[in-house]
Amino acid sequence: GQSLEQPSEVTAVEGAIVQINCTYQTSGFYGLSWYQQHDGGAPTFLSYNALDGLEETGRFSSFLSRSDSYGYLLLQELQMKDSASYFCAVRGLRNTPLVFGKGTRLSVIA
Amino acid sequence: EAEVAQSPRYKITEKSQAVAFWCDPISGHATLYWYRQILGQGPELLVQFQDESVVDDSQLPKDRFSAERLKGVDSTLKIQPAELGDSAMYLCASSLEGTGFEAFFGQGTRLTVV
């Protein structure tokens, strides 16, 4: 089976940078994804990593180290609207479902 | 912009009653997922379809839950009988194929069992 661990809560100041870590255990590995979910809303896709390294998408970047079974989501120039829950999700094998972590609740304060 | 449609948005039902949720994925998306999300936790997979076939239903409580996607398009998730512990958000998601990393989620059905 698969399991993921990420911090339950993170607080950061508007304009700052925050990193949300995710460690995973899987039988097989196809890739790691990140999703954002605002209160009352649906999860929305942010990024994914299938290979080691950093992927950048605007203010958001995601990093993967397959040898360490570790990834992180980096949010730069934090804005109040970034306050949300962030989930890492792993696909263990091709065509298997995405398995989500329990989520990290990010609070951005002024 | 294409969206995953779900109905109803909210459902209150009494314990032991039957309840059904409907999902219409984005057109052309072959893969459809039903997830359950308890407040404060991540989505947990109930069932994955590839077209009309079930790919993974290992976490679906089959004594009370059933899911179908008869024509490989829209899908229905049913609970009978509902239990108090079934209160949760039921999310439907779709993707072009099962190997994709980007799943598109609907707004979900918030189920309250009383």
Short mmCIF file of C-alpha atoms in Angstrom, two decimals:
data_model
loop_
_atom_site.label_atom_id
_atom_site.label_comp_id
_atom_site.label_asym_id
_atom_site.label_seq_id
_atom_site.Cartn_x
_atom_site.Cartn_y
_atom_site.Cartn_z
CA GLY A 1 0.00 0.00 0.00
CA GLN A 2 0.88 3.64 0.02
CA SER A 3 1.19 6.18 2.84
CA LEU A 4 2.09 9.85 2.86
CA GLU A 5 3.10 12.18 5.66
CA GLN A 6 2.89 15.94 5.63
CA PRO A 7 2.64 18.55 8.41
CA SER A 8 -0.89 19.22 9.55
CA GLU A 9 -0.57 23.01 9.82
CA VAL A 10 1.78 25.76 8.67
CA THR A 11 1.54 29.50 9.28
CA ALA A 12 3.45 32.06 7.24
CA VAL A 13 3.51 35.80 6.71
CA GLU A 14 2.17 37.50 3.60
CA GLY A 15 4.97 38.03 1.09
CA ALA A 16 7.16 35.32 2.57
CA ILE A 17 8.16 31.88 1.26
CA VAL A 18 6.83 28.64 2.72
CA GLN A 19 7.78 25.01 2.09
CA ILE A 20 5.39 22.12 2.65
CA ASN A 21 7.11 18.76 2.91
CA CYS A 22 5.78 15.36 1.98
CA THR A 23 7.33 11.96 2.57
CA TYR A 24 5.82 8.85 1.07
CA GLN A 25 5.99 5.09 1.15
CA THR A 26 4.79 3.23 -1.91
CA SER A 27 5.13 -0.08 -3.63
CA GLY A 28 6.30 1.28 -6.95
CA PHE A 29 6.40 4.95 -7.86
CA TYR A 30 4.94 6.72 -10.84
CA GLY A 31 4.82 10.32 -9.61
CA LEU A 32 3.92 12.87 -6.94
CA SER A 33 1.26 15.54 -7.37
CA TRP A 34 0.15 18.56 -5.36
CA TYR A 35 -3.39 19.86 -4.96
CA GLN A 36 -4.85 22.95 -3.33
CA GLN A 37 -8.25 23.02 -1.64
CA HIS A 38 -9.93 26.11 -0.25
CA ASP A 39 -12.53 25.67 2.48
CA GLY A 40 -15.74 24.42 0.93
CA GLY A 41 -14.13 24.03 -2.48
CA ALA A 42 -12.89 21.20 -4.65
CA PRO A 43 -9.25 20.13 -4.81
CA THR A 44 -7.47 21.73 -7.74
CA PHE A 45 -4.29 20.49 -9.37
CA LEU A 46 -1.11 22.52 -8.84
CA SER A 47 1.83 20.49 -10.13
CA TYR A 48 3.43 17.10 -10.40
CA ASN A 49 6.89 15.52 -10.44
CA ALA A 50 7.69 12.24 -12.09
CA LEU A 51 11.47 12.76 -12.12
CA ASP A 52 13.90 14.14 -9.56
CA GLY A 53 14.30 17.87 -9.45
CA LEU A 54 12.39 21.11 -9.30
CA GLU A 55 9.34 22.04 -11.37
CA GLU A 56 8.34 25.69 -11.40
CA THR A 57 4.90 27.08 -12.17
CA GLY A 58 4.68 30.77 -11.42
CA ARG A 59 4.84 31.37 -7.68
CA PHE A 60 4.62 27.64 -6.98
CA SER A 61 7.44 25.12 -7.33
CA SER A 62 7.52 21.44 -6.51
CA PHE A 63 10.55 19.28 -5.82
CA LEU A 64 11.05 15.54 -5.82
CA SER A 65 13.80 13.24 -4.60
CA ARG A 66 12.88 9.66 -5.45
CA SER A 67 15.86 8.23 -3.57
CA ASP A 68 14.64 9.92 -0.38
CA SER A 69 10.93 9.30 -1.06
CA TYR A 70 10.49 12.98 -0.42
CA GLY A 71 9.00 15.99 -2.07
CA TYR A 72 8.00 19.51 -1.22
CA LEU A 73 5.82 22.32 -2.46
CA LEU A 74 7.35 25.80 -2.33
CA LEU A 75 5.09 28.83 -2.37
CA GLN A 76 6.72 32.20 -2.94
CA GLU A 77 5.43 35.73 -2.46
CA LEU A 78 2.63 34.44 -0.31
CA GLN A 79 -0.75 36.06 -0.68
CA MET A 80 -3.75 35.91 1.62
CA LYS A 81 -5.62 33.91 -1.02
CA ASP A 82 -3.02 31.14 -0.66
CA SER A 83 -4.60 30.24 2.70
CA ALA A 84 -5.92 26.77 1.96
CA SER A 85 -5.18 23.09 2.47
CA TYR A 86 -2.45 21.54 0.36
CA PHE A 87 -2.33 17.82 -0.39
CA CYS A 88 0.44 15.71 -1.81
CA ALA A 89 -0.77 12.71 -3.76
CA VAL A 90 1.19 9.75 -5.05
CA ARG A 91 0.56 7.34 -7.87
CA GLY A 92 2.35 4.11 -7.08
CA LEU A 93 2.03 2.33 -10.38
CA ARG A 94 0.79 3.22 -13.82
CA ASN A 95 -3.02 3.23 -13.91
CA THR A 96 -3.38 3.00 -10.14
CA PRO A 97 -5.35 5.71 -8.36
CA LEU A 98 -3.92 8.83 -6.79
CA VAL A 99 -3.50 8.33 -3.04
CA PHE A 100 -3.71 11.57 -1.05
CA GLY A 101 -2.00 12.66 2.13
CA LYS A 102 -4.01 14.10 5.03
CA GLY A 103 -3.21 17.64 3.93
CA THR A 104 -1.41 20.68 5.31
CA ARG A 105 -3.50 23.64 6.31
CA LEU A 106 -1.64 26.84 5.38
CA SER A 107 -2.61 30.06 7.08
CA VAL A 108 -1.18 33.26 5.62
CA ILE A 109 -1.17 36.15 8.08
CA ALA A 110 -0.57 39.83 7.56
CA GLU B 1 -14.57 25.89 -19.21
CA ALA B 2 -15.36 22.19 -18.84
CA GLU B 3 -16.23 21.03 -15.35
CA VAL B 4 -17.08 17.87 -13.50
CA ALA B 5 -20.73 18.12 -12.52
CA GLN B 6 -22.06 16.54 -9.34
CA SER B 7 -25.48 16.48 -7.79
CA PRO B 8 -26.90 17.05 -5.32
CA ARG B 9 -24.55 19.53 -3.61
CA TYR B 10 -26.00 18.74 -0.20
CA LYS B 11 -27.94 15.75 1.08
CA ILE B 12 -29.38 15.05 4.50
CA THR B 13 -30.67 11.56 5.01
CA GLU B 14 -31.77 9.44 7.92
CA LYS B 15 -29.81 6.46 9.09
CA SER B 16 -30.78 3.24 7.24
CA GLN B 17 -32.15 5.12 4.23
CA ALA B 18 -30.75 4.82 0.71
CA VAL B 19 -28.93 7.71 -0.93
CA ALA B 20 -27.46 8.21 -4.42
CA PHE B 21 -25.00 10.67 -5.90
CA TRP B 22 -24.52 11.49 -9.54
CA CYS B 23 -21.41 12.59 -11.43
CA ASP B 24 -20.91 13.75 -15.01
CA PRO B 25 -17.19 13.92 -15.85
CA ILE B 26 -15.52 16.21 -18.33
CA SER B 27 -16.34 15.10 -21.85
CA GLY B 28 -13.76 12.68 -23.20
CA HIS B 29 -12.31 11.75 -19.84
CA ALA B 30 -12.05 7.98 -19.72
CA THR B 31 -11.06 7.74 -16.06
CA LEU B 32 -13.52 8.54 -13.29
CA TYR B 33 -12.90 8.42 -9.54
CA TRP B 34 -15.14 8.58 -6.50
CA TYR B 35 -13.40 9.83 -3.37
CA ARG B 36 -14.71 10.34 0.16
CA GLN B 37 -13.32 13.20 2.22
CA ILE B 38 -13.87 13.57 5.95
CA LEU B 39 -13.47 17.11 7.25
CA GLY B 40 -9.82 17.88 7.93
CA GLN B 41 -8.51 14.87 6.03
CA GLY B 42 -7.43 14.05 2.50
CA PRO B 43 -9.64 12.44 -0.11
CA GLU B 44 -9.78 8.64 0.15
CA LEU B 45 -10.47 6.61 -2.96
CA LEU B 46 -13.66 4.58 -3.08
CA VAL B 47 -13.64 3.43 -6.70
CA GLN B 48 -11.86 4.08 -10.01
CA PHE B 49 -13.42 3.45 -13.42
CA GLN B 50 -11.70 3.22 -16.76
CA ASP B 51 -14.53 3.75 -19.24
CA GLU B 52 -17.29 1.47 -17.91
CA SER B 53 -14.95 -0.97 -16.14
CA VAL B 54 -13.99 -0.90 -12.49
CA VAL B 55 -10.20 -0.61 -12.13
CA ASP B 56 -10.00 -0.42 -8.35
CA ASP B 57 -12.77 -0.79 -5.79
CA SER B 58 -10.67 -2.34 -3.04
CA GLN B 59 -11.62 0.41 -0.56
CA LEU B 60 -15.33 0.44 -1.39
CA PRO B 61 -17.46 -1.02 1.44
CA LYS B 62 -19.33 -3.32 -0.85
CA ASP B 63 -21.86 -4.44 1.75
CA ARG B 64 -23.50 -1.03 1.52
CA PHE B 65 -21.87 0.94 -1.30
CA SER B 66 -22.25 0.38 -5.03
CA ALA B 67 -21.03 2.34 -8.04
CA GLU B 68 -21.75 2.10 -11.70
CA ARG B 69 -20.76 3.79 -14.94
CA LEU B 70 -22.93 1.92 -17.37
CA LYS B 71 -22.12 3.70 -20.64
CA GLY B 72 -18.67 4.88 -19.65
CA VAL B 73 -19.83 8.46 -19.22
CA ASP B 74 -21.73 9.54 -16.11
CA SER B 75 -21.64 7.60 -12.88
CA THR B 76 -23.79 6.93 -9.83
CA LEU B 77 -22.62 6.10 -6.32
CA LYS B 78 -25.20 4.57 -3.99
CA ILE B 79 -25.22 3.90 -0.27
CA GLN B 80 -27.82 1.55 1.18
CA PRO B 81 -28.36 1.63 4.08
CA ALA B 82 -26.67 4.85 5.15
CA GLU B 83 -24.91 4.91 8.52
CA LEU B 84 -23.93 7.83 10.72
CA GLY B 85 -20.27 7.28 9.88
CA ASP B 86 -20.98 7.88 6.20
CA SER B 87 -21.34 11.61 6.81
CA ALA B 88 -18.63 13.16 4.61
CA MET B 89 -17.97 14.95 1.34
CA TYR B 90 -18.21 12.68 -1.68
CA LEU B 91 -16.02 13.91 -4.50
CA CYS B 92 -16.03 12.82 -8.10
CA ALA B 93 -12.99 13.41 -10.27
CA SER B 94 -12.06 12.64 -13.84
CA SER B 95 -8.93 12.56 -15.96
CA LEU B 96 -8.10 11.86 -19.56
CA GLU B 97 -6.49 8.58 -18.67
CA GLY B 98 -5.49 6.65 -15.61
CA THR B 99 -1.85 7.57 -15.94
CA GLY B 100 -2.38 11.30 -15.74
CA PHE B 101 -1.46 13.32 -12.70
CA GLU B 102 -4.07 15.99 -13.17
CA ALA B 103 -7.47 14.95 -11.91
CA PHE B 104 -10.34 17.42 -12.20
CA PHE B 105 -12.65 17.41 -9.20
CA GLY B 106 -16.30 18.30 -8.97
CA GLN B 107 -17.67 20.46 -6.15
CA GLY B 108 -18.74 17.36 -4.27
CA THR B 109 -21.84 16.22 -2.42
CA ARG B 110 -21.89 16.97 1.30
CA LEU B 111 -23.75 14.07 2.95
CA THR B 112 -25.11 14.31 6.46
CA VAL B 113 -26.63 11.19 7.98
CA VAL B 114 -28.87 11.84 10.98
#
